[in-house]
mmCIF file of C-alpha atoms in Angstrom:
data_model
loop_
_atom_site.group_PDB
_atom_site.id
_atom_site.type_symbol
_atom_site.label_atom_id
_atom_site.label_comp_id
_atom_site.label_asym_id
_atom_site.label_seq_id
_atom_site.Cartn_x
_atom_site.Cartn_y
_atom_site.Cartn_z
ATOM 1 C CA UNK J 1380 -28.015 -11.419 30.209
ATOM 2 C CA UNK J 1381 -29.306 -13.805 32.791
ATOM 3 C CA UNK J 1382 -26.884 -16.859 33.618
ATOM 4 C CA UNK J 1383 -26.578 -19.327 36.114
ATOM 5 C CA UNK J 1384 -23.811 -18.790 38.548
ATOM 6 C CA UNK J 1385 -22.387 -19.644 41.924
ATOM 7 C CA UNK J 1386 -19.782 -17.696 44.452
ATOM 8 C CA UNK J 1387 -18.221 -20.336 45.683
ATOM 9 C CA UNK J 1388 -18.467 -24.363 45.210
ATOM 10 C CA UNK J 1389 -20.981 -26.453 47.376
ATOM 11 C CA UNK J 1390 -24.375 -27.799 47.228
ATOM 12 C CA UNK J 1391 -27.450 -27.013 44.621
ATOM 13 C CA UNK J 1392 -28.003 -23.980 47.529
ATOM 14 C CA UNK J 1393 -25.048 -22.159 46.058
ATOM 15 C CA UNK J 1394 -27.022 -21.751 42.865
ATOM 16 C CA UNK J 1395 -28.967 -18.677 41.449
ATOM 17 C CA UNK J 1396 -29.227 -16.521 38.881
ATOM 18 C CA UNK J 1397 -26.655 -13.208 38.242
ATOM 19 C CA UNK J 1398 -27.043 -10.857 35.440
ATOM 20 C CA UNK J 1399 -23.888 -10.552 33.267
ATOM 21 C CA UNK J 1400 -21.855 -9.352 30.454
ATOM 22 C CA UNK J 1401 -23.559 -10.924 26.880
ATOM 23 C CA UNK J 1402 -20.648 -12.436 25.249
ATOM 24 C CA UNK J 1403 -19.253 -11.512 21.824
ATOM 25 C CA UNK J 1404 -18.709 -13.664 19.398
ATOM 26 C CA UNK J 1405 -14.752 -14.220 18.165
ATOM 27 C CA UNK J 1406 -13.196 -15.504 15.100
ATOM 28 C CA UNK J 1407 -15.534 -18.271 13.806
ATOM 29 C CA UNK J 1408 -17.997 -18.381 16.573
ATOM 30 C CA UNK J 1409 -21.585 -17.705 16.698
ATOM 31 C CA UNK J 1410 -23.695 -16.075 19.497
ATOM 32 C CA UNK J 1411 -26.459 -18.531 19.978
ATOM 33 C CA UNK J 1412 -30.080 -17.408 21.565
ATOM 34 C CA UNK J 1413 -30.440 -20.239 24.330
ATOM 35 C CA UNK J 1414 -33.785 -21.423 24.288
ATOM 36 C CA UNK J 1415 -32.727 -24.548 26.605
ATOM 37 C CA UNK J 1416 -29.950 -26.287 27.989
ATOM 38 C CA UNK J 1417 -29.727 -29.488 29.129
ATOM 39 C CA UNK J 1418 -28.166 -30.881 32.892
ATOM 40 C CA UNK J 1419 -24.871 -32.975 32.864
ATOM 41 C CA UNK J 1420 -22.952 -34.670 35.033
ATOM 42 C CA UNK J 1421 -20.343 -32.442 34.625
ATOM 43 C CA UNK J 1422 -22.460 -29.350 35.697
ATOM 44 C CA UNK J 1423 -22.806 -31.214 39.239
ATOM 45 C CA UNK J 1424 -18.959 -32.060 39.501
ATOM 46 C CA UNK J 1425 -18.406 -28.295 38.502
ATOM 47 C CA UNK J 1426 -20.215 -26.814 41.010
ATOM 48 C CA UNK J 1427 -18.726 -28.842 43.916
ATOM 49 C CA UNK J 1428 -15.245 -27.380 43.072
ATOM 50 C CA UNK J 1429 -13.992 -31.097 41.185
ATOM 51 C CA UNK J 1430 -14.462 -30.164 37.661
ATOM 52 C CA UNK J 1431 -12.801 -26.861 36.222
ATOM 53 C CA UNK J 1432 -13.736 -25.982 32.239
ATOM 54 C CA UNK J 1433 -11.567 -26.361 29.974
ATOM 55 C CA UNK J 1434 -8.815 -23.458 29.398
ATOM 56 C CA UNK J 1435 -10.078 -20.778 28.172
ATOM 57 C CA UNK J 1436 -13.918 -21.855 28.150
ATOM 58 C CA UNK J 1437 -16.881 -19.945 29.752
ATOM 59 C CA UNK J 1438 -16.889 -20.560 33.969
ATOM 60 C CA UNK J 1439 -20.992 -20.595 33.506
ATOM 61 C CA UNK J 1440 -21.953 -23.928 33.670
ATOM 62 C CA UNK J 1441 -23.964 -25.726 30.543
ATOM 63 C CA UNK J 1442 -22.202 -27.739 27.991
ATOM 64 C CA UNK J 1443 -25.032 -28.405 25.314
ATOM 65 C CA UNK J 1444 -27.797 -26.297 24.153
ATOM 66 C CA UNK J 1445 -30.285 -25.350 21.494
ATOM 67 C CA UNK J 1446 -31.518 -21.958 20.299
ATOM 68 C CA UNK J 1447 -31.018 -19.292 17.423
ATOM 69 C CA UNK J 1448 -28.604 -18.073 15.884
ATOM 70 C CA UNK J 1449 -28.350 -14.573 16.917
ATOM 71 C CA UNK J 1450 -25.180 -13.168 15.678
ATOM 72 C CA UNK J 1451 -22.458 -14.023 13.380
ATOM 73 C CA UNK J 1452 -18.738 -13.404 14.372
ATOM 74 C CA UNK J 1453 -16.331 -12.239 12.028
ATOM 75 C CA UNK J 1454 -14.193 -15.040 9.833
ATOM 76 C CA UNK J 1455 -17.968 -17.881 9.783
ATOM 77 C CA UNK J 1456 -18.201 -19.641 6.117
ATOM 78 C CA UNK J 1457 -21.704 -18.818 6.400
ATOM 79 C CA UNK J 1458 -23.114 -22.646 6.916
ATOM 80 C CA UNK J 1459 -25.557 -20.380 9.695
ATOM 81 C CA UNK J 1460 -27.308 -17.804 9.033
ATOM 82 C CA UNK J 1461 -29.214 -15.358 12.006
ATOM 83 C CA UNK J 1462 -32.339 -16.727 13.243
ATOM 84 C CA UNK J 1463 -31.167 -20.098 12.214
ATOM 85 C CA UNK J 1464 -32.387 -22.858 15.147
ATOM 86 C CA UNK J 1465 -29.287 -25.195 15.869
ATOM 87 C CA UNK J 1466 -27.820 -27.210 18.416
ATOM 88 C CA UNK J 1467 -24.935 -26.790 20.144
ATOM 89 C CA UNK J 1468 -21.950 -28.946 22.164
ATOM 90 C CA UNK J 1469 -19.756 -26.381 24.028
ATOM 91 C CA UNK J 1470 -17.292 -26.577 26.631
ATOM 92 C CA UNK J 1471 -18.951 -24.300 28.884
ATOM 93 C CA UNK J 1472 -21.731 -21.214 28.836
ATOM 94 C CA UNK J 1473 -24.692 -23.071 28.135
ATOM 95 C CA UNK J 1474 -27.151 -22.348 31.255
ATOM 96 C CA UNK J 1475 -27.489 -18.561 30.326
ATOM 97 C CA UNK J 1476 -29.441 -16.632 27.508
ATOM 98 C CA UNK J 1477 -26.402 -16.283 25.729
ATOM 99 C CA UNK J 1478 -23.230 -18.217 24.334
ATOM 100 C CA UNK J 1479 -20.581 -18.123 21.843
ATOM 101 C CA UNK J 1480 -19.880 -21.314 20.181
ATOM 102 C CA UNK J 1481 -17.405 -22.653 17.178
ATOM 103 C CA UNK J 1482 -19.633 -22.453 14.067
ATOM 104 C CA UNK J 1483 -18.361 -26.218 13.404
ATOM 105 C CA UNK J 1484 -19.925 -27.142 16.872
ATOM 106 C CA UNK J 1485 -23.389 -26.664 15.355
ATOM 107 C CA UNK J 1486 -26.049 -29.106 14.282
ATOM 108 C CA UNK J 1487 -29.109 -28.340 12.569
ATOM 109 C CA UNK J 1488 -32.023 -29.369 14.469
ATOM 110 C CA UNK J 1489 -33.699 -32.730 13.422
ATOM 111 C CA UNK J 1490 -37.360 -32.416 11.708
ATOM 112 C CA UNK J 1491 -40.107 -32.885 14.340
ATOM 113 C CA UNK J 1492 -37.881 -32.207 17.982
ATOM 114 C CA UNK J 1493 -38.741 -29.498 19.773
ATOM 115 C CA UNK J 1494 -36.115 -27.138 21.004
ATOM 116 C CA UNK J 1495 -36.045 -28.674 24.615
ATOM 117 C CA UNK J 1496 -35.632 -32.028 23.345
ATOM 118 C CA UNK J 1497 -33.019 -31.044 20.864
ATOM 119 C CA UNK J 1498 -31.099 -29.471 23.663
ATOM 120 C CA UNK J 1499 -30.620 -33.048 25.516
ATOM 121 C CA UNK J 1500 -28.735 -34.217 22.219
ATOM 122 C CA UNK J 1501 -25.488 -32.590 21.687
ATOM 123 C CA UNK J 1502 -23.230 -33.693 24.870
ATOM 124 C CA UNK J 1503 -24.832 -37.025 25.902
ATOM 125 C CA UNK J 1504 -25.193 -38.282 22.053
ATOM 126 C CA UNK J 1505 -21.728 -36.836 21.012
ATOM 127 C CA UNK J 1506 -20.348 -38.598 24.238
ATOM 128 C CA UNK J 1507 -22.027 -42.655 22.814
ATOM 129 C CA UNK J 1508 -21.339 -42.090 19.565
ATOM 130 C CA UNK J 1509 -17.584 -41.091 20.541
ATOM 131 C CA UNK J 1510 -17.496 -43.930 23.190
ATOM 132 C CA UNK J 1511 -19.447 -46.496 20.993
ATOM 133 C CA UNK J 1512 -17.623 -45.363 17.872
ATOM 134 C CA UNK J 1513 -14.381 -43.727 17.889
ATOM 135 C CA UNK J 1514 -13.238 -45.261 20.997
ATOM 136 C CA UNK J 1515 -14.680 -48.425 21.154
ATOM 137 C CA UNK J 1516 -14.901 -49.188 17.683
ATOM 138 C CA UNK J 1517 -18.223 -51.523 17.836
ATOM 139 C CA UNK J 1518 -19.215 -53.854 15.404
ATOM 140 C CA UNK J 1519 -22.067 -55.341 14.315
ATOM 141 C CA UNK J 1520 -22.980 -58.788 15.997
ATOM 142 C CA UNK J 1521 -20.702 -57.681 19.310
ATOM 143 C CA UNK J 1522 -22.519 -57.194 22.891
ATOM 144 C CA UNK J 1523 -22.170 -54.120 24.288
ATOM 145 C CA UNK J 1524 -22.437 -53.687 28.115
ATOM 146 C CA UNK J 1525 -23.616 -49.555 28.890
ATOM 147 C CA UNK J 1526 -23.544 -49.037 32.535
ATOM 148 C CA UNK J 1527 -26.176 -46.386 33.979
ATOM 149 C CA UNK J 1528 -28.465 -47.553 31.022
ATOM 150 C CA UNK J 1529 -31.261 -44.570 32.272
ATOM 151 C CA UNK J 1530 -28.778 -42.068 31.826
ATOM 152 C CA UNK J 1531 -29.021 -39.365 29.254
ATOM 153 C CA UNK J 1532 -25.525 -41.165 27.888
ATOM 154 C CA UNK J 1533 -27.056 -44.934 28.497
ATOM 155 C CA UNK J 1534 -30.310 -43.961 26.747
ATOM 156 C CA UNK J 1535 -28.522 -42.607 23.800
ATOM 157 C CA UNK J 1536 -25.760 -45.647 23.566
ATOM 158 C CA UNK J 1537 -28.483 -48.559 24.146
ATOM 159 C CA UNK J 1538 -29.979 -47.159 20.367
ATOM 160 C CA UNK J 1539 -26.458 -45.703 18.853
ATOM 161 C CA UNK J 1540 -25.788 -49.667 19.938
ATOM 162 C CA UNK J 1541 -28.718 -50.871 18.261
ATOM 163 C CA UNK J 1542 -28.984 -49.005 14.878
ATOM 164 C CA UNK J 1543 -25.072 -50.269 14.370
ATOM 165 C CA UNK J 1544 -26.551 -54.078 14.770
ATOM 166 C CA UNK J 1545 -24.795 -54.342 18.004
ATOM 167 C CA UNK J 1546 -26.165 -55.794 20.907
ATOM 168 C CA UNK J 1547 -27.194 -53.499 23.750
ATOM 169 C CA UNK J 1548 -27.033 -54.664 27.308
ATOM 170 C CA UNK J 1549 -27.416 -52.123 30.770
ATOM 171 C CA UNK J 1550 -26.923 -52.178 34.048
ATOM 172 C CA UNK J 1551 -29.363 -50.327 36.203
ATOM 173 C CA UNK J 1552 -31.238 -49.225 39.865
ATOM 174 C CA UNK J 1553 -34.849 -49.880 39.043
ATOM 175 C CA UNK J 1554 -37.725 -52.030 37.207
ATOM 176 C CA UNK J 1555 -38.835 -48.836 35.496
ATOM 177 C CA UNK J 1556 -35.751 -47.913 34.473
ATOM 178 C CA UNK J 1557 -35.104 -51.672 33.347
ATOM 179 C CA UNK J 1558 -38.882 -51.469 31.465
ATOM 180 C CA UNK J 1559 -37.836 -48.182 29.817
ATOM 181 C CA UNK J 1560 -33.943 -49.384 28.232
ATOM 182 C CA UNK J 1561 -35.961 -52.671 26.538
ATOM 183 C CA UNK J 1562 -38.237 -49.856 25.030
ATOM 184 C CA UNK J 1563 -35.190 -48.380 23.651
ATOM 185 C CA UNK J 1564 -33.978 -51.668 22.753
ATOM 186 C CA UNK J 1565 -32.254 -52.747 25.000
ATOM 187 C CA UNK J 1566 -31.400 -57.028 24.384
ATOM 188 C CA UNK J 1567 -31.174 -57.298 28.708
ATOM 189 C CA UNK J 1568 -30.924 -55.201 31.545
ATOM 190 C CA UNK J 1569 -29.635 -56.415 35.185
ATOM 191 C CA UNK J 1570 -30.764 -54.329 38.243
ATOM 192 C CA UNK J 1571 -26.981 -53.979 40.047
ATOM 193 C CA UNK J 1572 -29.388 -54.024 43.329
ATOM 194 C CA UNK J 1573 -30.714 -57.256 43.136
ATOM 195 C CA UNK J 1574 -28.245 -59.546 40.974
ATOM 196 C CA UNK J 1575 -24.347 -59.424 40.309
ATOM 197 C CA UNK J 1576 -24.452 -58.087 36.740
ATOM 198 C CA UNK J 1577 -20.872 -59.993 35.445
ATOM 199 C CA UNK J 1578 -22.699 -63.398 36.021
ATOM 200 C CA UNK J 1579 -26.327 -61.711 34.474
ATOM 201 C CA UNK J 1580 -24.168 -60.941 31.875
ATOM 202 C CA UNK J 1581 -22.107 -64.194 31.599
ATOM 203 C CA UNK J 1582 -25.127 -66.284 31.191
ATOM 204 C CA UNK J 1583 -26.564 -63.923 28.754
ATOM 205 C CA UNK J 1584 -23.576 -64.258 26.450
ATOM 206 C CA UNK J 1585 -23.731 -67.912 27.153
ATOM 207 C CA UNK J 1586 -20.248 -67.493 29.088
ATOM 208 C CA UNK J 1587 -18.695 -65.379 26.165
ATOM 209 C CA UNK J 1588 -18.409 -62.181 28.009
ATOM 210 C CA UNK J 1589 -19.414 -58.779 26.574
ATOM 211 C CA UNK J 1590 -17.142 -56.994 24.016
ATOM 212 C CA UNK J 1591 -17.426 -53.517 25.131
ATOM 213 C CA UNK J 1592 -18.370 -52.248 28.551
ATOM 214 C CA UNK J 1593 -19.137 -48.281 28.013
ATOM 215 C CA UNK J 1594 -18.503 -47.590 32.184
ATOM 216 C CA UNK J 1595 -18.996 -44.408 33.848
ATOM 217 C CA UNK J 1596 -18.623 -45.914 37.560
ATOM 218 C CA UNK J 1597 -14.853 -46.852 37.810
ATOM 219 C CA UNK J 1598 -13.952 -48.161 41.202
ATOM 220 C CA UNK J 1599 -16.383 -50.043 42.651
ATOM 221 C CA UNK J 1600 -16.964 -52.355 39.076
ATOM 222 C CA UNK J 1601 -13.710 -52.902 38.270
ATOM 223 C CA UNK J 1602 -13.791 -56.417 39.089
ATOM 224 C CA UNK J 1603 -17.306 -57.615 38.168
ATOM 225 C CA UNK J 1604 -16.134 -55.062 34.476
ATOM 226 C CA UNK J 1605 -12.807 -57.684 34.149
ATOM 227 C CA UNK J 1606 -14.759 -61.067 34.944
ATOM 228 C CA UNK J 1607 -17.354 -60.573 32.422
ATOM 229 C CA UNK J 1608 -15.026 -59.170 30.022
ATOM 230 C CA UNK J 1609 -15.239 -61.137 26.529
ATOM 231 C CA UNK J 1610 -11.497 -62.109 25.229
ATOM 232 C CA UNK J 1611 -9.884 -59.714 23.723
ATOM 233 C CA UNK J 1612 -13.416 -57.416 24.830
ATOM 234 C CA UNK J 1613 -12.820 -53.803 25.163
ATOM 235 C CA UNK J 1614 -13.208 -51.812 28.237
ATOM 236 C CA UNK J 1615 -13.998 -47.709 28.098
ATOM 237 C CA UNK J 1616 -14.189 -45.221 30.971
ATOM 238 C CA UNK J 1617 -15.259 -42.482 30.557
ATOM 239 C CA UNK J 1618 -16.626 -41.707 34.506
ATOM 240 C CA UNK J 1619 -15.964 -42.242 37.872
ATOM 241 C CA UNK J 1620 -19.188 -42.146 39.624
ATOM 242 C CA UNK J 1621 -17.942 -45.112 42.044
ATOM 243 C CA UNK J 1622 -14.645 -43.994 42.786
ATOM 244 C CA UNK J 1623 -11.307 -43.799 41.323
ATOM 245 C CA UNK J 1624 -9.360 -46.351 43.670
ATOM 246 C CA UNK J 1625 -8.612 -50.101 42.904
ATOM 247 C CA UNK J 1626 -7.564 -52.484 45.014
ATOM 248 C CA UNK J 1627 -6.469 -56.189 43.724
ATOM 249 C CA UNK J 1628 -5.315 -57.797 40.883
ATOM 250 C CA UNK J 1629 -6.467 -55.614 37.935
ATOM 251 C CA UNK J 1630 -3.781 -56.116 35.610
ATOM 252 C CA UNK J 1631 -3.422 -59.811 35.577
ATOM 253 C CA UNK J 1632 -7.032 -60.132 35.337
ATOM 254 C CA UNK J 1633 -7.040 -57.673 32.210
ATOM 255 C CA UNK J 1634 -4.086 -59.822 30.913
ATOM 256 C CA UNK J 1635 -5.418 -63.064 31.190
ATOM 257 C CA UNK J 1636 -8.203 -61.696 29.227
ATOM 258 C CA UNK J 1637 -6.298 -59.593 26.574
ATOM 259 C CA UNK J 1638 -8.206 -56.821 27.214
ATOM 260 C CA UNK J 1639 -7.800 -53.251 26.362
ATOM 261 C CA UNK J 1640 -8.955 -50.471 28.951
ATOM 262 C CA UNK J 1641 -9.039 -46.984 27.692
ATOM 263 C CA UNK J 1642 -10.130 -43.676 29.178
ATOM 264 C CA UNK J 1643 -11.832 -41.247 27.230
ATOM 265 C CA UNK J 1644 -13.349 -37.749 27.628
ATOM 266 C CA UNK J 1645 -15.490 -35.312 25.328
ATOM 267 C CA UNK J 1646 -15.115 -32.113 27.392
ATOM 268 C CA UNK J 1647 -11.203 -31.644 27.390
ATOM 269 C CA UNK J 1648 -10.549 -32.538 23.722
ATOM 270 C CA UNK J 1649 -9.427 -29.715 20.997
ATOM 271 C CA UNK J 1650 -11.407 -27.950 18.849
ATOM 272 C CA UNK J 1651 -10.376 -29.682 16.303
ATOM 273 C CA UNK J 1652 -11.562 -33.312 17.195
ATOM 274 C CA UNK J 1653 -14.746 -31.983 18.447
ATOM 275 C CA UNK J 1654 -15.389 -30.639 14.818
ATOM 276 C CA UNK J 1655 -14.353 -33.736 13.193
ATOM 277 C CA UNK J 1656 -16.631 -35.341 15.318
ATOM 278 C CA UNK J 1657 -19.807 -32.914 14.867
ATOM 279 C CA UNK J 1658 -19.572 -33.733 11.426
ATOM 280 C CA UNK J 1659 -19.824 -37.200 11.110
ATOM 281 C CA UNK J 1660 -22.543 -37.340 13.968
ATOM 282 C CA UNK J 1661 -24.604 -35.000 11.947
ATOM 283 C CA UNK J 1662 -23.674 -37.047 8.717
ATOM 284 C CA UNK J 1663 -23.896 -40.466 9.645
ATOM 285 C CA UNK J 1664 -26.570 -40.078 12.945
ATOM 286 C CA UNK J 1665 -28.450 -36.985 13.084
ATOM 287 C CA UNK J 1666 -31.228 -37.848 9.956
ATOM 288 C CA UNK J 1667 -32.009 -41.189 12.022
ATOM 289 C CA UNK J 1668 -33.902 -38.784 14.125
ATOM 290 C CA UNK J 1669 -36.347 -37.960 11.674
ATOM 291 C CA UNK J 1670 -36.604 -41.526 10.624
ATOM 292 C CA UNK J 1671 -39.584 -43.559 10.762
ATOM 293 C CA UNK J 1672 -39.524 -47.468 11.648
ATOM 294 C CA UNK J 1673 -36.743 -49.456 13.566
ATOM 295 C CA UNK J 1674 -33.915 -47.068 12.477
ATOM 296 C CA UNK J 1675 -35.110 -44.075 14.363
ATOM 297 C CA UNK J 1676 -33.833 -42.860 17.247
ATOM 298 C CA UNK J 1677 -35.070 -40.678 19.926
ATOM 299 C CA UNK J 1678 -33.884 -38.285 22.860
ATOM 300 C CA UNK J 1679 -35.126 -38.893 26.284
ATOM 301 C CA UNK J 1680 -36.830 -36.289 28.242
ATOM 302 C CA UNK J 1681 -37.488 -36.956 31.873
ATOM 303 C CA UNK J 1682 -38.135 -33.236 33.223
ATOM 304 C CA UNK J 1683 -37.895 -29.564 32.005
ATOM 305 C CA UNK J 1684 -37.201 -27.029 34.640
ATOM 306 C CA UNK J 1685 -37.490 -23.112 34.152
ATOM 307 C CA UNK J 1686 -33.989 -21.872 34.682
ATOM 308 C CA UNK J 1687 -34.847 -20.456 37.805
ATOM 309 C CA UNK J 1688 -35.407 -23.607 39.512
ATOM 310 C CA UNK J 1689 -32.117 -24.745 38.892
ATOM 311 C CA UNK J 1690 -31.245 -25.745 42.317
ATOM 312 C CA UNK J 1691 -34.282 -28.028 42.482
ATOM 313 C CA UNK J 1692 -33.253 -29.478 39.198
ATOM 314 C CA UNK J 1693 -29.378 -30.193 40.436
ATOM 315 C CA UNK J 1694 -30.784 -31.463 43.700
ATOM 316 C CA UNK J 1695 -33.478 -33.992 41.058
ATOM 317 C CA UNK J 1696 -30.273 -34.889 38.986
ATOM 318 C CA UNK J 1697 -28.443 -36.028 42.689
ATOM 319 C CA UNK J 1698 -30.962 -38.087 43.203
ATOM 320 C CA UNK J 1699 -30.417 -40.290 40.333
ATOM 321 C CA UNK J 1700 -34.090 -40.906 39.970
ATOM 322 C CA UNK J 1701 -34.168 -39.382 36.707
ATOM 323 C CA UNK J 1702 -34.153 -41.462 33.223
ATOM 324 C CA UNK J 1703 -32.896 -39.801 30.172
ATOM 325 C CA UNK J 1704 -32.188 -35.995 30.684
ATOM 326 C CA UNK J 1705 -32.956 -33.091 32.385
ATOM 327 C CA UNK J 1706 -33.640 -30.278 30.322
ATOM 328 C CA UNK J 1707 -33.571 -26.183 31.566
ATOM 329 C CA UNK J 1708 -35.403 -23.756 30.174
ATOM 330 C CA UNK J 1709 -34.643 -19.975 29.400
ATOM 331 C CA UNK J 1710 -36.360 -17.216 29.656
ATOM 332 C CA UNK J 1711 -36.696 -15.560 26.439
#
């Protein structure tokens, strides 16, 4: 089979395309058909040699895809059956025409997506709905403040945020981007180029402070993150896009607020939490995609690339011009 591969870590240059071995599946795993793939962050921090899978997991990058079921390995309880279409979260093995995933990593693809746009659900949605959810444990009434709001993670979390009755704000680099979260629904968005979003977001709450920050930046917020903080708000990172150093008085800010600040990550979790947590998505989240009215939600699609322009579409993701997600194509 065709997969995406590099020799040796570096820039989007180091990409290409390298026939090898089809995997077979193991005890409770299914050989999916990839039919597209979706772009992560992680695939970019992977490549430059700062990322490593998960024991154990494919070293081809991809962590969500969609496609068919092709092949059924020995010990499935036969929820799937071959030629089934599904969705997939996986910790690695996504960008090539085949992978083997857990059976209980599978969704069933909502009514009315198409198999690109169900391939930009599984890693960025699973990552909100953990964040929003699990982690942050969001109520109804509370602000919410989701840092890169265009992301494929913001877009999902501003409406995650807003079917739960919570109120989304974002942070992010452009009016478009801005226009494009209030579609969504988001309640405010502050362009972190042109204002200081704590004080946006202090008058906003009407000097409150926000609940729950959702922050995939680190570093450089940590101080405008504690100062708009809500008492007793909740802080989760889950990135650290601007750096992992701090310098200053972190803690006694965070104490004089009661806050709590807690790290999370999808990718390095067990099997069995991921499961756990594929199940109540597709439960509790996945029919709101075939919804109609104010309840539905929607994936965002900014580009599809043919895999073989995958070095154009990791130098596009650098860029950070792109709102919602990248999507990759196979060839079939």
């Amino acid at each position: 089979m065709l997969a995406v591969h590099f020799d040796q870590p570096g820039g989007p240059e180091n990409l290409y395309l390298k026939e090898v071995p089809k995997p077979i599946p193991g005890e409770g795993e299914v050989l999916l058909k990839v039919a597209a793939s979706a772009l992560n962050r992680a695939d970019i921090l992977q490549r430059q040699g700062q990322y490593a899978p998960p024991p154990g997991a494919s070293d081809i990058l991809g962590i969500e895809a969609s496609g068919h079921v092709a092949e059924l390995g020995p010990g499935c309880q036969g929820h799937w059956k071959i030629g089934d279409v599904a969705m997939a979260l996986m910790p690695g093995g996504g960008q090539a025409q085949y992978v083997t995933v857990p059976e209980g990593f599978l969704m069933p693809i909502p009514a009315g997506l198409t198999l690109p746009q169900a391939a930009a659900i599984p890693e960025a949605w699973l990552t909100a709905f953990q964040l929003l959810h699990l982690v942050g444990q969001v109520q109804a009434g509370e602000s919410v403040l989701i840092h890169a709001g265009a992301s494929g993670v913001g877009t999902a979390a501003i409406q995650l945020a807003r079917i739960a009755g919570a109120i989304p704000l974002v942070t992010i680099g452009s009016q478009d981007k801005l226009h494009m979260a209030e579609k969504l629904g988001a309640a405010a968005g502050f362009n972190y180029k042109e204002e200081d979003f704590s004080q946006a977001a202090m008058k906003f709450t009407k000097g409150a402070g926000v609940n729950l920050i959702l922050d995939c930046i680190g570093g450089s917020y940590w101080e405008k993150n504690v100062n708009c903080l809500a008492l007793d708000g909740r802080w989760v990172l889950y990135g650290l896009m601007g750096g992992a150093d701090v310098n200053g008085p972190l803690l006694s800010k965070l104490l004089f607020k009661r806050g709590t600040l807690v790290a999370s990550l999808l990718r390095s979790r067990d099997k069995k939490y991921k499961q756990m947590m594929v199940k109540a998505f597709t439960e509790q989240i996945v029919p709101h995609f075939s919804m109609e009215g104010p309840q539905r939600i929607q994936p965002v699609l900014d580009r599809i690339y043919p895999v073989a322009e995958i070095q154009e579409a990791h130098k596009y993701m650098e860029s950070n011009k792109h709102m919602g997600k990248i999507v990759l194509e196979m060839p079939q």
